[in-house]
Coordinates of C-alpha atoms in Angstrom, one line a residue:
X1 CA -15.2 -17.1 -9.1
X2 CA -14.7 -20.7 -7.2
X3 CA -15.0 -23.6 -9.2
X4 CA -17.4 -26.3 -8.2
X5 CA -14.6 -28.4 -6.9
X6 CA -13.6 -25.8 -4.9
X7 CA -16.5 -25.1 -3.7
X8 CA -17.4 -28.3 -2.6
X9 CA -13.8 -29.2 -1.1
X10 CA -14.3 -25.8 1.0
X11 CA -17.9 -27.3 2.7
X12 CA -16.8 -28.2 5.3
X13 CA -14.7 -24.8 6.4
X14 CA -17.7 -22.9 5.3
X15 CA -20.0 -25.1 7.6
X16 CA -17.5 -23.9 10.5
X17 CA -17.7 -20.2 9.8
X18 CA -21.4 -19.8 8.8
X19 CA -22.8 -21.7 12.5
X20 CA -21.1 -19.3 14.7
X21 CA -21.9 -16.0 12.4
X22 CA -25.5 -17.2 12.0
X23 CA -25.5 -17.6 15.9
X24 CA -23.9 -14.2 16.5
X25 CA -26.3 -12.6 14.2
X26 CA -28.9 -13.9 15.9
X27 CA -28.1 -13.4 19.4
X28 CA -27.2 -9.6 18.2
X29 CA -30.6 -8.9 16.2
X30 CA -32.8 -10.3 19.2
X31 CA -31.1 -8.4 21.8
X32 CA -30.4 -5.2 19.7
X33 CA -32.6 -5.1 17.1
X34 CA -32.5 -0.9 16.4
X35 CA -29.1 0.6 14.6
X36 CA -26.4 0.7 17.3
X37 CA -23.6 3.6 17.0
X38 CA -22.7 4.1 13.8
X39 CA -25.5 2.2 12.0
X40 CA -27.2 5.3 13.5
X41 CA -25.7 7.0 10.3
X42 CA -25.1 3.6 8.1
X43 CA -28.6 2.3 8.1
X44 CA -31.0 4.9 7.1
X45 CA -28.2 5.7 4.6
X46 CA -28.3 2.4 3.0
X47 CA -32.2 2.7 3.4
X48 CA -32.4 6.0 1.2
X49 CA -30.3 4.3 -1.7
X50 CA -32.5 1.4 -1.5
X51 CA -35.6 4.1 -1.9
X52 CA -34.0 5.2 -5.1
X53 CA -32.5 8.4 -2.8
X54 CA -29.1 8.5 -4.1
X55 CA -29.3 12.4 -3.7
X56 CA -29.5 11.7 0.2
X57 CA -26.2 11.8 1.9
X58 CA -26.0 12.0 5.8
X59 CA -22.9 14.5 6.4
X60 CA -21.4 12.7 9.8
X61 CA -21.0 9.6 7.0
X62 CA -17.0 10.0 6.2
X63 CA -17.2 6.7 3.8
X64 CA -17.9 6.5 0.6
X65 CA -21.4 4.6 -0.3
X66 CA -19.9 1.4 -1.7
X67 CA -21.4 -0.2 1.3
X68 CA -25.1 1.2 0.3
X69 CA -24.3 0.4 -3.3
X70 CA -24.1 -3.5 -2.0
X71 CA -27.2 -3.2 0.1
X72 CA -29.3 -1.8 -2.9
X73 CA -28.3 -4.6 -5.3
X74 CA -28.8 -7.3 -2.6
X75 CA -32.4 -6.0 -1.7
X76 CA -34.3 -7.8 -3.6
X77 CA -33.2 -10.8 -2.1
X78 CA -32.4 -9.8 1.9
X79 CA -35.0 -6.5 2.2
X80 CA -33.8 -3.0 3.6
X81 CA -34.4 -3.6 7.3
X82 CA -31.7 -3.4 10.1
X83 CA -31.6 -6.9 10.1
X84 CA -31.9 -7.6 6.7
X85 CA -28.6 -4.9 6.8
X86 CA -26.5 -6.8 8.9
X87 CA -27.0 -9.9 7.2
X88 CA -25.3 -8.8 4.4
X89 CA -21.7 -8.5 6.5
X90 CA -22.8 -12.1 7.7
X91 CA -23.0 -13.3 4.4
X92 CA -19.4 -11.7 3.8
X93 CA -18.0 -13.5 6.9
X94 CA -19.3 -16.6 6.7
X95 CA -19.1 -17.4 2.8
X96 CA -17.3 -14.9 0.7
X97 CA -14.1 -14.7 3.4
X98 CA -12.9 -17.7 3.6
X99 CA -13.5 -18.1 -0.2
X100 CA -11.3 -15.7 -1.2
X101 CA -8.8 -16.5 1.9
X102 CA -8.6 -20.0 0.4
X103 CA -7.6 -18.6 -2.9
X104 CA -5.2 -16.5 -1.6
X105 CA -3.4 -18.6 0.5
X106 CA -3.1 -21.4 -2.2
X107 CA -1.3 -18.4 -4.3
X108 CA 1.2 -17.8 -1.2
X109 CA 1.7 -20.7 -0.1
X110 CA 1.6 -23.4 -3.0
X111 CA 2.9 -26.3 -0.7
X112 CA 1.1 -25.7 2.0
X113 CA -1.8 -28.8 2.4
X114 CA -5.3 -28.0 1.6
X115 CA -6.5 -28.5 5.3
X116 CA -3.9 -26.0 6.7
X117 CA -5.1 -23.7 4.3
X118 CA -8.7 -23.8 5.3
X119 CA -8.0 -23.7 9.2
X120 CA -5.8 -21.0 8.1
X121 CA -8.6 -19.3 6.4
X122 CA -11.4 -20.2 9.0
X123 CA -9.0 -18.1 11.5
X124 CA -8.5 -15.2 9.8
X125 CA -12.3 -15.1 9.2
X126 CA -13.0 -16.0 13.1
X127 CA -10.4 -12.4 13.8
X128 CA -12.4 -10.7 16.7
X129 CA -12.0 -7.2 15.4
X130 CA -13.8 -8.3 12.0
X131 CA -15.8 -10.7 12.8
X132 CA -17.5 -8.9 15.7
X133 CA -18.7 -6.6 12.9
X134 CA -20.7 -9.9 11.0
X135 CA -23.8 -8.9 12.8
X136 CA -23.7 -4.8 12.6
X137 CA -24.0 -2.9 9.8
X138 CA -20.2 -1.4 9.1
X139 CA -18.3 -0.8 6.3
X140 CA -14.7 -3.2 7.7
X141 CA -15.7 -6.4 6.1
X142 CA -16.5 -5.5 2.4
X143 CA -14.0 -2.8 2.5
X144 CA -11.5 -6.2 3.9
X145 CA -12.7 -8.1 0.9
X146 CA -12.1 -6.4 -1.8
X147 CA -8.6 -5.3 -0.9
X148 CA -8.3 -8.6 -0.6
X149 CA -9.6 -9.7 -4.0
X150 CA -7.3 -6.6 -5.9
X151 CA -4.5 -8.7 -4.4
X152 CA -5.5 -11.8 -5.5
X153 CA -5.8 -9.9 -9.1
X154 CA -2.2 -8.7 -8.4
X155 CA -0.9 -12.2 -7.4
X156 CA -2.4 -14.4 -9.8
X157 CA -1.0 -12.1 -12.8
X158 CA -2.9 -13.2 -15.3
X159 CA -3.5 -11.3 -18.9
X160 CA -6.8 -10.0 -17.9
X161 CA -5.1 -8.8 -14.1
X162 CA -5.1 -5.2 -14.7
X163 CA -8.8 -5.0 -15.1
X164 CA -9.4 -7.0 -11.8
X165 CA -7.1 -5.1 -10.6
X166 CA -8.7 -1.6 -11.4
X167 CA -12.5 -3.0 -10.9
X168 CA -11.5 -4.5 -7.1
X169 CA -9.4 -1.6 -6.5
X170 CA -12.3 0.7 -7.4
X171 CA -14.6 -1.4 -5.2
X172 CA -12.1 -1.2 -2.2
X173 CA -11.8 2.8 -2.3
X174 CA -15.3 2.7 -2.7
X175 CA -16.0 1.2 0.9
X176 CA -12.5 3.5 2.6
X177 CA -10.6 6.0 1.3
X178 CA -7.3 4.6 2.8
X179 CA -7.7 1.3 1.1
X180 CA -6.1 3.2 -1.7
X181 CA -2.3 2.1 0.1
X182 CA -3.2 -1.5 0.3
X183 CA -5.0 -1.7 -3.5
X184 CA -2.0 0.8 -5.3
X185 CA 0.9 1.3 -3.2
X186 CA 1.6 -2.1 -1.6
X187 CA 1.2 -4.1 -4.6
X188 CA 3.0 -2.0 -6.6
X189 CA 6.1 -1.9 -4.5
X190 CA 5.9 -5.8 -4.3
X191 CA 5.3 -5.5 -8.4
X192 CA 8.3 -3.1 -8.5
X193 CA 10.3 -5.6 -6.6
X194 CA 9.8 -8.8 -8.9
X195 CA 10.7 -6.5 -11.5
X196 CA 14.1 -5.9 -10.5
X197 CA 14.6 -9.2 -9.7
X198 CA 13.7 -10.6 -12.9
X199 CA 15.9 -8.0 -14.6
X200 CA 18.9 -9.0 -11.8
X201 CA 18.1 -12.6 -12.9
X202 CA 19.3 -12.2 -16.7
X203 CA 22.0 -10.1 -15.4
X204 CA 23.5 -12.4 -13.3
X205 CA 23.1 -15.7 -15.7
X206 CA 25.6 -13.2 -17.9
X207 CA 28.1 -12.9 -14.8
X208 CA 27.9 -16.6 -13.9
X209 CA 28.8 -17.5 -17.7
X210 CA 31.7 -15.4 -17.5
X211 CA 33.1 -16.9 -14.7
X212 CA 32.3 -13.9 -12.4
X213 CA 31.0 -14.0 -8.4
X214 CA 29.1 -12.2 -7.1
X215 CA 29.2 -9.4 -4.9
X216 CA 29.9 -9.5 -1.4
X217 CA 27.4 -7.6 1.4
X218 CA 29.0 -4.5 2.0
X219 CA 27.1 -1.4 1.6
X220 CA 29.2 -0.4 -1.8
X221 CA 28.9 -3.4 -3.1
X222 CA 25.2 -3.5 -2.2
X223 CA 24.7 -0.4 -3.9
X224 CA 26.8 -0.4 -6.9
X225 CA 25.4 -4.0 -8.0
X226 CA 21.4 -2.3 -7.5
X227 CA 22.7 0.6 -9.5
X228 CA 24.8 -1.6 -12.1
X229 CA 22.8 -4.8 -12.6
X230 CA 18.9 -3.7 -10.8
X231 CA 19.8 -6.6 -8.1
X232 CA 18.4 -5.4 -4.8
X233 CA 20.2 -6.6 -1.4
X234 CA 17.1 -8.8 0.3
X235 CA 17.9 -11.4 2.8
X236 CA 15.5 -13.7 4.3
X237 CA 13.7 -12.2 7.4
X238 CA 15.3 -15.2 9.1
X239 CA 18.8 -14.4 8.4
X240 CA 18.0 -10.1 8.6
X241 CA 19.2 -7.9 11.3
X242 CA 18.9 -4.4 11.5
X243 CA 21.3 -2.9 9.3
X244 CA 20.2 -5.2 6.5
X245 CA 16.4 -3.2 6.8
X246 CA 18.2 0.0 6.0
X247 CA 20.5 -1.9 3.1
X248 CA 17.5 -3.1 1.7
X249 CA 15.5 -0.1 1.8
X250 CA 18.7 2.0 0.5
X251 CA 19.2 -1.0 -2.8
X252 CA 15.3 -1.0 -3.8
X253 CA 15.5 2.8 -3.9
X254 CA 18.9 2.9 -5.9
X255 CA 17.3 0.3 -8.1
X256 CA 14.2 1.4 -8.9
X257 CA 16.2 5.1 -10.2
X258 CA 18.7 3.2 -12.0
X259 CA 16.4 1.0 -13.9
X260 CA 12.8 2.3 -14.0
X261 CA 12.3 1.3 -17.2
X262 CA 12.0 -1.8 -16.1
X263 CA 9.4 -1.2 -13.6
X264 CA 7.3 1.0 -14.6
X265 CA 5.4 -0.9 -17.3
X266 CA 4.0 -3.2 -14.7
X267 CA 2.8 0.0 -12.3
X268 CA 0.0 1.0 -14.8
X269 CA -3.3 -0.5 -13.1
X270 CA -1.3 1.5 -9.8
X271 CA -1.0 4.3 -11.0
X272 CA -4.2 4.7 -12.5
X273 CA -5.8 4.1 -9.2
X274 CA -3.5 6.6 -7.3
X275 CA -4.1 9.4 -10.1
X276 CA -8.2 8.5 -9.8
X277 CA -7.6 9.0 -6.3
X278 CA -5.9 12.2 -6.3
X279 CA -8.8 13.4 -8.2
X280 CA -11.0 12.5 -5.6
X281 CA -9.4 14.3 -3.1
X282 CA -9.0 17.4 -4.9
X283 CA -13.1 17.2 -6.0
X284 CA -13.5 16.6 -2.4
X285 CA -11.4 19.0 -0.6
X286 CA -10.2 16.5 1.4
X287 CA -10.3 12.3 2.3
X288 CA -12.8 11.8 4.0
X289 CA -16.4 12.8 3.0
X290 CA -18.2 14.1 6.2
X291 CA -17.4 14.8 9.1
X292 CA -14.3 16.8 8.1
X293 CA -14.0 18.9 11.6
X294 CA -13.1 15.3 14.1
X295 CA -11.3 13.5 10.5
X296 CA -8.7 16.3 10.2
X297 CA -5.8 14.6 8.9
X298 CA -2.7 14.8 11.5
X299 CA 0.8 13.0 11.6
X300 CA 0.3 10.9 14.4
X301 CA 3.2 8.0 14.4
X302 CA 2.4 6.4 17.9
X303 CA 0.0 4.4 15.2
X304 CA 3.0 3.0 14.3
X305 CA 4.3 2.2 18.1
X306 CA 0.2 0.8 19.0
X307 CA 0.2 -1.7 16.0
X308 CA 2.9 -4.2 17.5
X309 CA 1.0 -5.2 20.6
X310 CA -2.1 -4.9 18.6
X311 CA -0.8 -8.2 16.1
X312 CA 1.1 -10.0 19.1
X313 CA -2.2 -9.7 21.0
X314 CA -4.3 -11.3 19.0
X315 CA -1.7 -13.7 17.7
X316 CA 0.4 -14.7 20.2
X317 CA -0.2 -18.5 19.8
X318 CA 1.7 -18.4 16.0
X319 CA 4.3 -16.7 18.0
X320 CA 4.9 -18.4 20.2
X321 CA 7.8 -21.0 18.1
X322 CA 9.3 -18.5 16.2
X323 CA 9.8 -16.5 19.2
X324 CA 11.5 -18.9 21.6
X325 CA 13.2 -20.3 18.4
X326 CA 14.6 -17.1 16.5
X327 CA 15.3 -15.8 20.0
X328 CA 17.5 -19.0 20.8
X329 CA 19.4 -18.3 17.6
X330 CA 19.9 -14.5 18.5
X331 CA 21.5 -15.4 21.9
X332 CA 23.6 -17.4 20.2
X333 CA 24.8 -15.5 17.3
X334 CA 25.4 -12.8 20.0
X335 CA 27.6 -14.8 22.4
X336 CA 29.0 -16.4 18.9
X337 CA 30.0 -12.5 18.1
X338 CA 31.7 -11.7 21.9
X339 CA 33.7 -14.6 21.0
X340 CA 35.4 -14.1 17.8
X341 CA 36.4 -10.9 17.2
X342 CA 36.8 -9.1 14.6
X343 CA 33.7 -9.2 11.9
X344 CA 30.9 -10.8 14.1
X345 CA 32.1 -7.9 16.9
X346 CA 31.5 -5.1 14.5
X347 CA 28.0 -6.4 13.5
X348 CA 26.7 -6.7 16.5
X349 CA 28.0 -3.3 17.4
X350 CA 26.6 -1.8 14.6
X351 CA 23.1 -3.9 15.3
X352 CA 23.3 -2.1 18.8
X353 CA 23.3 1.3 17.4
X354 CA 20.9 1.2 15.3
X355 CA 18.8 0.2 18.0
X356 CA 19.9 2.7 20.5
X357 CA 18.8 5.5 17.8
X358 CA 15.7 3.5 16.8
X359 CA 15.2 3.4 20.9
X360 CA 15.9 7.5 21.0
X361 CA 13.2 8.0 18.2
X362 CA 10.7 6.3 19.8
X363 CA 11.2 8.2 22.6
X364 CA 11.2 11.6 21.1
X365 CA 7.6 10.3 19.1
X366 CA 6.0 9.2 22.8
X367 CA 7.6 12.8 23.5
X368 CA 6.4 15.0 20.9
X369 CA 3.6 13.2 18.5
X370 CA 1.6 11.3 20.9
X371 CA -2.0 12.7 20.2
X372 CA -5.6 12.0 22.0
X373 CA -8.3 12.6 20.2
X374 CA -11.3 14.1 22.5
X375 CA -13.2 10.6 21.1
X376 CA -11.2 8.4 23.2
X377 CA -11.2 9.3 26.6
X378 CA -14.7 10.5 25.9
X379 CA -16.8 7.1 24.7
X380 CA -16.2 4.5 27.5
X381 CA -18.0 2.1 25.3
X382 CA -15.0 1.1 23.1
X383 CA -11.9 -0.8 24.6
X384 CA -9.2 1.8 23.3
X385 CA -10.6 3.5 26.0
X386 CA -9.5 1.6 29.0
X387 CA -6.1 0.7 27.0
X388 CA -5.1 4.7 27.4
X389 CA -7.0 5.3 31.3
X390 CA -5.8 2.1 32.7
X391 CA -2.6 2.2 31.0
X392 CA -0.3 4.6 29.0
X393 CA -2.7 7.5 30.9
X394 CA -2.1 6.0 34.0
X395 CA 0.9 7.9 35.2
X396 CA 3.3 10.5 33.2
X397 CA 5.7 8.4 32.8
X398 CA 3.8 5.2 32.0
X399 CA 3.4 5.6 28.3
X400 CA 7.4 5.8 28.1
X401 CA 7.1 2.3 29.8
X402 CA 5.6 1.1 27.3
X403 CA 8.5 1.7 25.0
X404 CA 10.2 -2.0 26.0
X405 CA 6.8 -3.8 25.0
X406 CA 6.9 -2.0 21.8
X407 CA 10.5 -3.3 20.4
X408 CA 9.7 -6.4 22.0
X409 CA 6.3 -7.1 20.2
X410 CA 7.8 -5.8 16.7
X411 CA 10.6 -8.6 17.0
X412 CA 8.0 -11.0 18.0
X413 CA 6.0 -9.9 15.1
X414 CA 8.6 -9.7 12.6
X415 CA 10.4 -13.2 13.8
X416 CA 6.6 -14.6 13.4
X417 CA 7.4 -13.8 9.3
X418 CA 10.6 -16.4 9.4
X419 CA 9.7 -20.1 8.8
X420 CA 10.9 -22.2 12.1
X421 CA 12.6 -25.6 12.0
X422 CA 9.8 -28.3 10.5
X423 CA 7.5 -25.4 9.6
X424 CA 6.0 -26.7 5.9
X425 CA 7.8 -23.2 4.1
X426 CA 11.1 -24.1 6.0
X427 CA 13.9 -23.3 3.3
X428 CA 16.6 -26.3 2.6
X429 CA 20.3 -25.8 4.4
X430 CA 22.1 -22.4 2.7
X431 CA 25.3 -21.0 3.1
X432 CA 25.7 -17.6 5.0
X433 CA 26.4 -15.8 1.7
X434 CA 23.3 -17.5 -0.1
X435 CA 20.9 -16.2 2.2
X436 CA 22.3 -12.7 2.1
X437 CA 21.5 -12.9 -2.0
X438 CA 19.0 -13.0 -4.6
X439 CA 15.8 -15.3 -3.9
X440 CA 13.2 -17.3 -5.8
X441 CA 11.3 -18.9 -2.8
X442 CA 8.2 -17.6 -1.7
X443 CA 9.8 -17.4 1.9
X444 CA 9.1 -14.0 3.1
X445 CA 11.9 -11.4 2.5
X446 CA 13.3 -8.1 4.3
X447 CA 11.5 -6.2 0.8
X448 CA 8.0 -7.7 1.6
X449 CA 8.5 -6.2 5.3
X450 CA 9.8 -2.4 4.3
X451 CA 6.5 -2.5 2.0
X452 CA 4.3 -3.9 4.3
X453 CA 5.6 -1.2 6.8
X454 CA 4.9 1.7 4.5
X455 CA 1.6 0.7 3.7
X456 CA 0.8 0.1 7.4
X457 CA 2.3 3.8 8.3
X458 CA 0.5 5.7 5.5
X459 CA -2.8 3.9 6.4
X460 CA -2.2 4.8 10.1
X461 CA -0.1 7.8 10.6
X462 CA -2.5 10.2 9.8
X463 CA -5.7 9.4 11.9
X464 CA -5.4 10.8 15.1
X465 CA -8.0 8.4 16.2
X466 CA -7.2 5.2 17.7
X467 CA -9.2 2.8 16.3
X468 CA -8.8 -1.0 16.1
X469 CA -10.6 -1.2 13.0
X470 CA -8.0 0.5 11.4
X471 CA -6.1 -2.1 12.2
X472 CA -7.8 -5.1 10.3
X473 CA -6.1 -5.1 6.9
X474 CA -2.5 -4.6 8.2
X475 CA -3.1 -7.8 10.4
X476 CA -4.6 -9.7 7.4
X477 CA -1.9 -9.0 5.1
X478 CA 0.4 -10.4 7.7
X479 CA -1.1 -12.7 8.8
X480 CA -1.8 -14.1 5.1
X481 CA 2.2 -14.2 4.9
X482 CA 2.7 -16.0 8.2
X483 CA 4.8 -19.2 7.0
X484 CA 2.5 -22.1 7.4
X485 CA 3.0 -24.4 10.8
X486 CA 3.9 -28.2 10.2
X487 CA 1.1 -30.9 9.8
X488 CA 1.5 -34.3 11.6
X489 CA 0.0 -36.4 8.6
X490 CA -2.3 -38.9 9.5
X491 CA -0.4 -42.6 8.9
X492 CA -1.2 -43.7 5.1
X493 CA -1.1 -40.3 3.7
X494 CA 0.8 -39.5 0.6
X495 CA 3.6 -37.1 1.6
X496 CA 5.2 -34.3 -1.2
X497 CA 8.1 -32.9 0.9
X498 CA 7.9 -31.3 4.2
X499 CA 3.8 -31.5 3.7
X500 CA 0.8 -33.0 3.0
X501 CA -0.4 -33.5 -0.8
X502 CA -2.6 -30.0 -1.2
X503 CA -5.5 -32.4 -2.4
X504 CA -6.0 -34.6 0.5
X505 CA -8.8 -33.7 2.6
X506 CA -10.5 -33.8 6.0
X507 CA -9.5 -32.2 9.2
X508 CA -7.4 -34.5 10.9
X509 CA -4.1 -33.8 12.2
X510 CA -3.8 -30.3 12.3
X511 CA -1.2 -27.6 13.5
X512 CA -1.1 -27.2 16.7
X513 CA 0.0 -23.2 16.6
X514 CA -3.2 -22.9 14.4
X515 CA -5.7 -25.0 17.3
X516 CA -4.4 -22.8 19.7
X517 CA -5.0 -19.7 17.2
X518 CA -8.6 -20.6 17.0
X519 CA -9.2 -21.0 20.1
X520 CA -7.7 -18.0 20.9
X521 CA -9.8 -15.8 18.8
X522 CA -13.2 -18.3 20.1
X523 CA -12.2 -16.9 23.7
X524 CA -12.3 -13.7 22.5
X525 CA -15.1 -13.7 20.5
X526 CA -17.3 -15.4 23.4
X527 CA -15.9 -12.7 25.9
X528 CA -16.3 -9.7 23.7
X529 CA -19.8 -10.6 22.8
X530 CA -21.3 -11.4 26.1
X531 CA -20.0 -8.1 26.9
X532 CA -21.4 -6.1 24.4
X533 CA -25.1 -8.4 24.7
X534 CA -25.4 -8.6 28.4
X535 CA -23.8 -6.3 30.0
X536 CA -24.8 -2.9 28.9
X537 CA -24.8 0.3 31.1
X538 CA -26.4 3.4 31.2
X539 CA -25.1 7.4 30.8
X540 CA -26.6 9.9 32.6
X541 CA -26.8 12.1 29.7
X542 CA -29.0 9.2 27.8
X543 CA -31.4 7.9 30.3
X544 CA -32.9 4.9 29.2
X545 CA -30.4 4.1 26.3
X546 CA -28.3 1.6 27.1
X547 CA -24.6 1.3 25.9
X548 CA -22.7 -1.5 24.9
X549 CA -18.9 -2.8 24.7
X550 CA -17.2 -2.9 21.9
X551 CA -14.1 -2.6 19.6

């Protein structure tokens, strides 16, 4: 719970985020007052629980009723009406967000100054995909929140963590089934990770007494020290090429064999979750809970080829610097390799077949595995739609074009992880060999991407529907680890390093990458929603009804 000081330092963002979500819900409830798509299933639902129904269940509903649980207890207070319904995502937008943003952030990024942290937060809460839902009736922005508040739990690691951690992670699953990944698995392979470090840590204090080095970055020296001493090969995303993914991947796995004593006392609150889970499923006879005959799970990894352009869409403005920064180092460390031979020419000859198989998989996955689900070419009413006709269903060959702006926006995405020169998380000078080594900082690490990753793909790869929903909690959790921009401090202000003291105030001076961010997503916002309130059409099939755009 926010203290009072917090509360009242964070006025000022909330101010920010509750005008436009009032405005929206508004605008929304005037022009659309009945249940639109899915509240056609969500509403009366929620309706029945407040009613005392809890026997009631509509079948098309694939959710569980955490959502309806919400709207019961709050109904006292709001009411049960459609309105009254999508007031309570309001609420979650506007207030409880960027609440439990702020907390977060502080958590990840301890030097970063209080005011970057609340633009920071006031972004991520402005994100078009979520914050278009503040004024319907959907399950995306509770179900955001309390993944959000199980990490928290898992970050702040305090004695009473693992029952936050099983009460938010309950809540989470209770509001989508796939929340399970981002409440059980990611955290626990972050979890598993700190582990082995801290058991690394006393093992090389040992070494260093005796007089011994360490080990150099070969991939039998990489292994044999993860299998020896638990210390897992994890460069800096800024130093990482391709190989080191695979090294990385390979030590953490090594690692956690060799020493899983040591990580598996911390998994606990995880593995309760994923058992409770599995329960679940087996009671149920499946995930999801309706719907089960357009739900059928199916391995469908294009969801992994879709999300790159999805994040370097919507956040191309914090990409920008790290792109035409990282990218200037990459042409360099190339030419640097043509011109001494020897070491540098079998890196980079290595780095190029790795991606000349990476490019052949992609291939054979646009080939093979790329699936349309009779939902998306059907409802014109949803973007995705127009993303597939105009585009990668455009021509035969046209979603094999695509393949370039896929590797391009999963550098872009990726190099947007590595703090730039000036940037307020930018690490002090290190030798070659140092960043290829153990690490303390919170700077974000090859690890934290392979985890990320593999809670992305099992959240993803098995809908066959694309959806950008499904995208919101794999571009919060990057976003949340996107190294913070620099501040230009206003002239008087006390200075602690690189940034601003985390107790000043105000909203002066503020990152430019983060201006252009939220005005980004206010362009987007404004366009989406005059779209979806003004310029409805009809179907033939539903005379009279009209349809709306929307994500």
């Amino acid at each position: 719970m926010p203290s009072p000081s917090t509360l009242l330092n964070s006025l000022p963002l909330l101010s920010l985020t509750l005008l436009p979500t009032l405005t929206w819900l508004a605008l929304v409830n005037r022009t659309v007052p009945a249940p639109y798509l899915d509240e056609v299933f969500h509403v009366p639902q929620a309706q029945a629980y407040i009613r005392g129904a809890y026997r009631t269940w509509d079948d098309k509903i694939t959710t569980p009723p955490g959502l309806y649980i919400e709207a019961t207890l709050l109904s006292p207070l709001l009411g049960a009406s459609p309105a009254a319904l999508r007031a309570l995502n309001a609420l979650g937008i506007a207030l409880l967000l960027p609440l439990q943003l702020t907390s977060l952030l502080a958590l990840l990024h301890p030097a970063q100054s209080a005011r970057s942290s609340r633009h920071t937060a006031l972004n991520i809460s402005l994100f078009p995909p979520l914050w278009f839902l503040a004024a319907l009736f959907y399950t995306d922005v509770y179900s955001a929140l309390w993944v959000l508040a199980a990490y928290a739990a898992h970050l702040r690691r305090a004695p009473t963590a693992t029952p936050q951690i099983l009460l938010c992670g309950a809540a989470a699953l209770l509001h989508r089934q796939t929340n399970i990944f981002w409440v059980a698995v990611f955290p626990a392979g972050l979890g598993a990770v700190r582990a082995l470090r801290l058991r690394a840590a006393a093992a090389r204090a040992l070494a260093a007494s005796r007089g011994e080095e360490e080990g150099d970055t070969a991939w039998g020296s990489v292994l044999w020290r993860a299998w020896g001493v638990a210390e897992v090969y994890d460069p800096l995303v800024c130093d990482a090429g391709l190989e080191d993914y695979f090294k990385t991947g390979a030590a953490m796995a090594v690692a956690g064999v060799a020493h899983w004593r040591a990580v598996v006392p911390g998994l606990a609150p995880y593995v309760v979750l994923l058992v409770g889970f599995g329960a679940f499923v087996g009671w149920n006879g499946g995930v999801v809970l309706g719907d089960k005959a357009n739900h059928v799970a199916t391995l469908h990894l294009p969801q992994m080829l879709y999300l790159w352009p999805y994040l370097l869409f919507f956040s191309f403005p914090l990409a920008l610097r790290p792109v035409l920064a990282h990218g200037a180092a990459l042409l360099r460390r190339t030419r640097s390799a043509f011109q001494q031979p020897g070491g540098h020419l079998r890196s980079c000859a290595v780095e190029m077949m790795i991606l000349i198989s990476l490019l052949v998989a992609v291939l054979l996955i646009i080939r093979y595995n790329t699936i349309i689900h009779p939902f998306t070419l059907a409802d014109n009413r949803h973007y995705v739609f127009y993303v597939f006709r105009w585009f990668l269903l455009r021509h035969p060959i046209a979603k094999y074009l695509a393949t370039p702006a896929y590797f391009f926006c999963a550098w872009a995405v990726i190099a947007t992880l590595a703090p730039t020169a000036g940037d307020a998380s930018q690490p002090k000078e290190k030798t070659k060999k140092e960043s290829k080594q153990y690490h303390k900082t919170k700077e974000n690490t090859v690890s934290f991407v392979i985890i990320w990753l593999t809670a992305t793909a099992l959240s993803l790869v098995t809908a066959p529907l694309v959806e950008p929903r499904y995208f919101i909690v794999p571009w919060v959790m990057w976003r949340l680890h996107v190294p913070p921009g620099r501040i230009r401090p206003e002239k008087g202000r006390r200075q602690r390093g690189n940034t601003t003291d985390r107790k000043a105030g105000g909203w002066g001076s503020l990152d430019t990458m983060l201006s252009l961010e939220t005005t980004w997503f206010l362009v987007i916002n404004t366009l989406t929603g005059f779209l979806f309130l003004y310029c409805g059409f009809l179907w033939p099939q539903e005379p009279g009804k009209i349809q709306r755009f929307m994500w």
